[in-house]
Amino acid sequence: MKKILQSKPLLLFLTIFLSGTQFFTQAQDSTSTTITKSSTTTTTTWYTEPWVWVVGAAIFIVILVLILRGNNSSTKEVSRTTIVRDDS
């Protein structure tokens, strides 16, 4: 098997370098005495409201009923003919 890191000084340098990198990235989160004021506003989108889903479902059901009811055969006019056989 081939060794990737063959020298001990290179391994030591990489260890110190990566530890130093981690130290500097953690140092970015400093607690300063500067007071900053910020105001936040919360906005909700229309599709997160429950009543929108209820109204949407009701409209969908009404449209579905109207479409499925459109092929009802009771609205068609039916013509019937009675044939009487006369044997005389």
Short mmCIF file of N, CA and C in Angstrom, two decimals:
data_model
loop_
_atom_site.label_atom_id
_atom_site.label_comp_id
_atom_site.label_asym_id
_atom_site.label_seq_id
_atom_site.Cartn_x
_atom_site.Cartn_y
_atom_site.Cartn_z
N MET A 1 0.84 -1.16 0.00
CA MET A 1 0.00 0.00 0.00
C MET A 1 0.89 1.23 0.00
N LYS A 2 0.49 2.23 -0.74
CA LYS A 2 1.29 3.45 -0.87
C LYS A 2 0.93 4.43 0.25
N LYS A 3 1.95 4.99 0.88
CA LYS A 3 1.73 5.97 1.93
C LYS A 3 1.54 7.35 1.32
N ILE A 4 0.54 8.06 1.78
CA ILE A 4 0.28 9.39 1.25
C ILE A 4 1.19 10.40 1.91
N LEU A 5 1.25 10.40 3.22
CA LEU A 5 2.11 11.33 3.95
C LEU A 5 3.34 10.55 4.43
N GLN A 6 4.45 10.81 3.81
CA GLN A 6 5.64 10.04 4.12
C GLN A 6 6.54 10.74 5.12
N SER A 7 6.37 12.01 5.32
CA SER A 7 7.29 12.72 6.22
C SER A 7 6.55 13.20 7.46
N LYS A 8 7.20 13.08 8.59
CA LYS A 8 6.63 13.52 9.86
C LYS A 8 6.52 15.04 9.94
N PRO A 9 7.49 15.82 9.43
CA PRO A 9 7.33 17.27 9.50
C PRO A 9 6.12 17.77 8.71
N LEU A 10 5.82 17.15 7.58
CA LEU A 10 4.65 17.55 6.79
C LEU A 10 3.36 17.26 7.57
N LEU A 11 3.31 16.12 8.23
CA LEU A 11 2.16 15.78 9.04
C LEU A 11 2.00 16.75 10.20
N LEU A 12 3.08 17.12 10.84
CA LEU A 12 3.04 18.09 11.94
C LEU A 12 2.59 19.45 11.44
N PHE A 13 3.10 19.89 10.28
CA PHE A 13 2.70 21.18 9.70
C PHE A 13 1.20 21.20 9.39
N LEU A 14 0.69 20.14 8.79
CA LEU A 14 -0.73 20.08 8.45
C LEU A 14 -1.60 20.08 9.70
N THR A 15 -1.16 19.41 10.75
CA THR A 15 -1.91 19.39 12.00
C THR A 15 -1.99 20.78 12.61
N ILE A 16 -0.86 21.48 12.66
CA ILE A 16 -0.83 22.83 13.22
C ILE A 16 -1.63 23.79 12.34
N PHE A 17 -1.50 23.68 11.03
CA PHE A 17 -2.21 24.56 10.11
C PHE A 17 -3.72 24.41 10.23
N LEU A 18 -4.19 23.17 10.26
CA LEU A 18 -5.63 22.95 10.36
C LEU A 18 -6.18 23.35 11.72
N SER A 19 -5.39 23.15 12.77
CA SER A 19 -5.82 23.61 14.09
C SER A 19 -5.89 25.13 14.14
N GLY A 20 -4.91 25.78 13.51
CA GLY A 20 -4.91 27.24 13.46
C GLY A 20 -6.08 27.77 12.66
N THR A 21 -6.42 27.10 11.60
CA THR A 21 -7.57 27.50 10.79
C THR A 21 -8.85 27.41 11.62
N GLN A 22 -8.99 26.34 12.37
CA GLN A 22 -10.16 26.19 13.22
C GLN A 22 -10.19 27.28 14.30
N PHE A 23 -9.04 27.61 14.85
CA PHE A 23 -8.96 28.65 15.87
C PHE A 23 -9.41 30.00 15.31
N PHE A 24 -8.95 30.34 14.10
CA PHE A 24 -9.31 31.63 13.52
C PHE A 24 -10.77 31.70 13.10
N THR A 25 -11.33 30.59 12.67
CA THR A 25 -12.75 30.63 12.32
C THR A 25 -13.62 30.74 13.56
N GLN A 26 -13.21 30.15 14.66
CA GLN A 26 -13.96 30.30 15.91
C GLN A 26 -13.79 31.70 16.48
N ALA A 27 -12.67 32.34 16.19
CA ALA A 27 -12.41 33.67 16.71
C ALA A 27 -13.30 34.72 16.05
N GLN A 28 -13.96 34.40 14.96
CA GLN A 28 -14.82 35.36 14.28
C GLN A 28 -16.07 35.66 15.12
N ASP A 29 -16.48 34.72 15.95
CA ASP A 29 -17.65 34.93 16.80
C ASP A 29 -17.21 35.56 18.12
N SER A 30 -17.00 36.84 18.08
CA SER A 30 -16.56 37.51 19.31
C SER A 30 -17.74 38.25 19.92
N THR A 31 -17.74 38.32 21.23
CA THR A 31 -18.78 39.08 21.92
C THR A 31 -18.23 40.46 22.18
N SER A 32 -18.77 41.42 21.52
CA SER A 32 -18.30 42.79 21.69
C SER A 32 -19.29 43.57 22.56
N THR A 33 -18.84 44.70 23.02
CA THR A 33 -19.69 45.53 23.89
C THR A 33 -20.53 46.52 23.07
N THR A 34 -20.47 46.44 21.79
CA THR A 34 -21.25 47.32 20.94
C THR A 34 -22.71 46.88 20.96
N ILE A 35 -23.58 47.81 21.20
CA ILE A 35 -25.01 47.52 21.27
C ILE A 35 -25.61 47.82 19.90
N THR A 36 -26.23 46.83 19.35
CA THR A 36 -26.90 47.02 18.07
C THR A 36 -28.37 46.73 18.27
N LYS A 37 -29.19 47.59 17.71
CA LYS A 37 -30.64 47.42 17.78
C LYS A 37 -31.14 47.04 16.41
N SER A 38 -31.98 46.05 16.40
CA SER A 38 -32.58 45.65 15.14
C SER A 38 -34.05 45.34 15.37
N SER A 39 -34.82 45.68 14.41
CA SER A 39 -36.24 45.38 14.50
C SER A 39 -36.57 44.35 13.43
N THR A 40 -37.33 43.38 13.84
CA THR A 40 -37.71 42.33 12.90
C THR A 40 -39.22 42.34 12.74
N THR A 41 -39.64 42.10 11.56
CA THR A 41 -41.07 41.98 11.28
C THR A 41 -41.31 40.58 10.76
N THR A 42 -42.33 39.98 11.26
CA THR A 42 -42.67 38.64 10.80
C THR A 42 -43.84 38.75 9.83
N THR A 43 -43.66 38.13 8.71
CA THR A 43 -44.72 38.10 7.70
C THR A 43 -45.03 36.64 7.40
N THR A 44 -46.29 36.39 7.23
CA THR A 44 -46.70 35.03 6.87
C THR A 44 -47.22 35.05 5.45
N THR A 45 -46.95 34.00 4.76
CA THR A 45 -47.42 33.88 3.39
C THR A 45 -48.83 33.32 3.39
N TRP A 46 -49.55 33.55 2.32
CA TRP A 46 -50.96 33.22 2.26
C TRP A 46 -51.19 31.72 2.32
N TYR A 47 -50.28 30.91 1.83
CA TYR A 47 -50.53 29.47 1.78
C TYR A 47 -50.22 28.77 3.10
N THR A 48 -49.77 29.50 4.10
CA THR A 48 -49.55 28.87 5.41
C THR A 48 -50.77 29.01 6.31
N GLU A 49 -51.77 29.74 5.86
CA GLU A 49 -52.99 29.90 6.65
C GLU A 49 -53.90 28.70 6.45
N PRO A 50 -54.47 28.13 7.52
CA PRO A 50 -55.32 26.94 7.39
C PRO A 50 -56.63 27.20 6.64
N TRP A 51 -57.19 28.40 6.78
CA TRP A 51 -58.47 28.65 6.13
C TRP A 51 -58.33 28.65 4.60
N VAL A 52 -57.14 28.97 4.11
CA VAL A 52 -56.93 28.95 2.65
C VAL A 52 -57.03 27.51 2.15
N TRP A 53 -56.48 26.57 2.90
CA TRP A 53 -56.54 25.16 2.49
C TRP A 53 -57.97 24.63 2.57
N VAL A 54 -58.72 25.08 3.56
CA VAL A 54 -60.11 24.61 3.68
C VAL A 54 -60.95 25.13 2.52
N VAL A 55 -60.81 26.41 2.21
CA VAL A 55 -61.57 26.99 1.09
C VAL A 55 -61.15 26.35 -0.23
N GLY A 56 -59.86 26.14 -0.39
CA GLY A 56 -59.38 25.50 -1.62
C GLY A 56 -59.90 24.09 -1.78
N ALA A 57 -59.94 23.33 -0.69
CA ALA A 57 -60.46 21.97 -0.76
C ALA A 57 -61.96 21.97 -1.06
N ALA A 58 -62.70 22.92 -0.48
CA ALA A 58 -64.14 23.01 -0.74
C ALA A 58 -64.41 23.34 -2.21
N ILE A 59 -63.68 24.27 -2.75
CA ILE A 59 -63.85 24.62 -4.17
C ILE A 59 -63.49 23.45 -5.06
N PHE A 60 -62.44 22.73 -4.72
CA PHE A 60 -62.03 21.56 -5.50
C PHE A 60 -63.12 20.48 -5.49
N ILE A 61 -63.71 20.25 -4.32
CA ILE A 61 -64.77 19.24 -4.22
C ILE A 61 -66.00 19.65 -5.03
N VAL A 62 -66.35 20.93 -4.98
CA VAL A 62 -67.50 21.41 -5.76
C VAL A 62 -67.24 21.25 -7.26
N ILE A 63 -66.07 21.59 -7.72
CA ILE A 63 -65.74 21.43 -9.14
C ILE A 63 -65.75 19.96 -9.53
N LEU A 64 -65.23 19.09 -8.66
CA LEU A 64 -65.21 17.66 -8.94
C LEU A 64 -66.62 17.10 -9.04
N VAL A 65 -67.51 17.53 -8.15
CA VAL A 65 -68.90 17.07 -8.18
C VAL A 65 -69.59 17.54 -9.45
N LEU A 66 -69.36 18.78 -9.85
CA LEU A 66 -70.00 19.30 -11.07
C LEU A 66 -69.51 18.56 -12.31
N ILE A 67 -68.25 18.22 -12.35
CA ILE A 67 -67.70 17.50 -13.51
C ILE A 67 -68.26 16.08 -13.57
N LEU A 68 -68.29 15.41 -12.44
CA LEU A 68 -68.76 14.02 -12.42
C LEU A 68 -70.27 13.93 -12.61
N ARG A 69 -70.98 14.94 -12.25
CA ARG A 69 -72.42 14.95 -12.40
C ARG A 69 -72.85 15.34 -13.80
N GLY A 70 -71.96 15.82 -14.62
CA GLY A 70 -72.30 16.28 -15.96
C GLY A 70 -72.75 15.18 -16.89
N ASN A 71 -72.36 13.92 -16.64
CA ASN A 71 -72.75 12.80 -17.51
C ASN A 71 -73.94 12.04 -16.97
N ASN A 72 -74.79 12.68 -16.23
CA ASN A 72 -75.96 12.03 -15.65
C ASN A 72 -76.97 11.75 -16.76
N SER A 73 -77.48 10.51 -16.82
CA SER A 73 -78.39 10.13 -17.90
C SER A 73 -79.84 10.55 -17.62
N SER A 74 -80.16 10.99 -16.43
CA SER A 74 -81.55 11.37 -16.12
C SER A 74 -81.93 12.69 -16.79
N THR A 75 -80.99 13.45 -17.25
CA THR A 75 -81.30 14.71 -17.91
C THR A 75 -81.62 14.51 -19.39
N LYS A 76 -81.33 13.32 -19.92
CA LYS A 76 -81.61 13.06 -21.33
C LYS A 76 -83.06 12.64 -21.51
N GLU A 77 -83.64 13.02 -22.63
CA GLU A 77 -85.02 12.66 -22.92
C GLU A 77 -85.05 11.27 -23.55
N VAL A 78 -85.87 10.41 -22.97
CA VAL A 78 -85.94 9.03 -23.42
C VAL A 78 -87.26 8.83 -24.19
N SER A 79 -87.17 8.24 -25.36
CA SER A 79 -88.36 7.96 -26.17
C SER A 79 -88.59 6.45 -26.14
N ARG A 80 -89.85 6.07 -25.82
CA ARG A 80 -90.18 4.65 -25.76
C ARG A 80 -91.34 4.36 -26.73
N THR A 81 -91.22 3.26 -27.42
CA THR A 81 -92.25 2.85 -28.37
C THR A 81 -92.78 1.48 -27.94
N THR A 82 -94.08 1.37 -27.85
CA THR A 82 -94.71 0.10 -27.49
C THR A 82 -95.25 -0.53 -28.74
N ILE A 83 -94.85 -1.76 -28.95
CA ILE A 83 -95.33 -2.51 -30.13
C ILE A 83 -96.35 -3.52 -29.65
N VAL A 84 -97.55 -3.46 -30.25
CA VAL A 84 -98.63 -4.36 -29.91
C VAL A 84 -98.82 -5.33 -31.08
N ARG A 85 -98.81 -6.57 -30.76
CA ARG A 85 -98.96 -7.58 -31.81
C ARG A 85 -100.44 -7.95 -31.91
N ASP A 86 -100.99 -7.86 -33.09
CA ASP A 86 -102.38 -8.15 -33.31
C ASP A 86 -102.46 -9.46 -34.10
N ASP A 87 -103.02 -10.53 -33.47
CA ASP A 87 -103.06 -11.86 -34.10
C ASP A 87 -104.40 -12.14 -34.79
N SER A 88 -105.17 -11.27 -35.09
CA SER A 88 -106.46 -11.58 -35.67
C SER A 88 -106.45 -11.76 -37.14
#
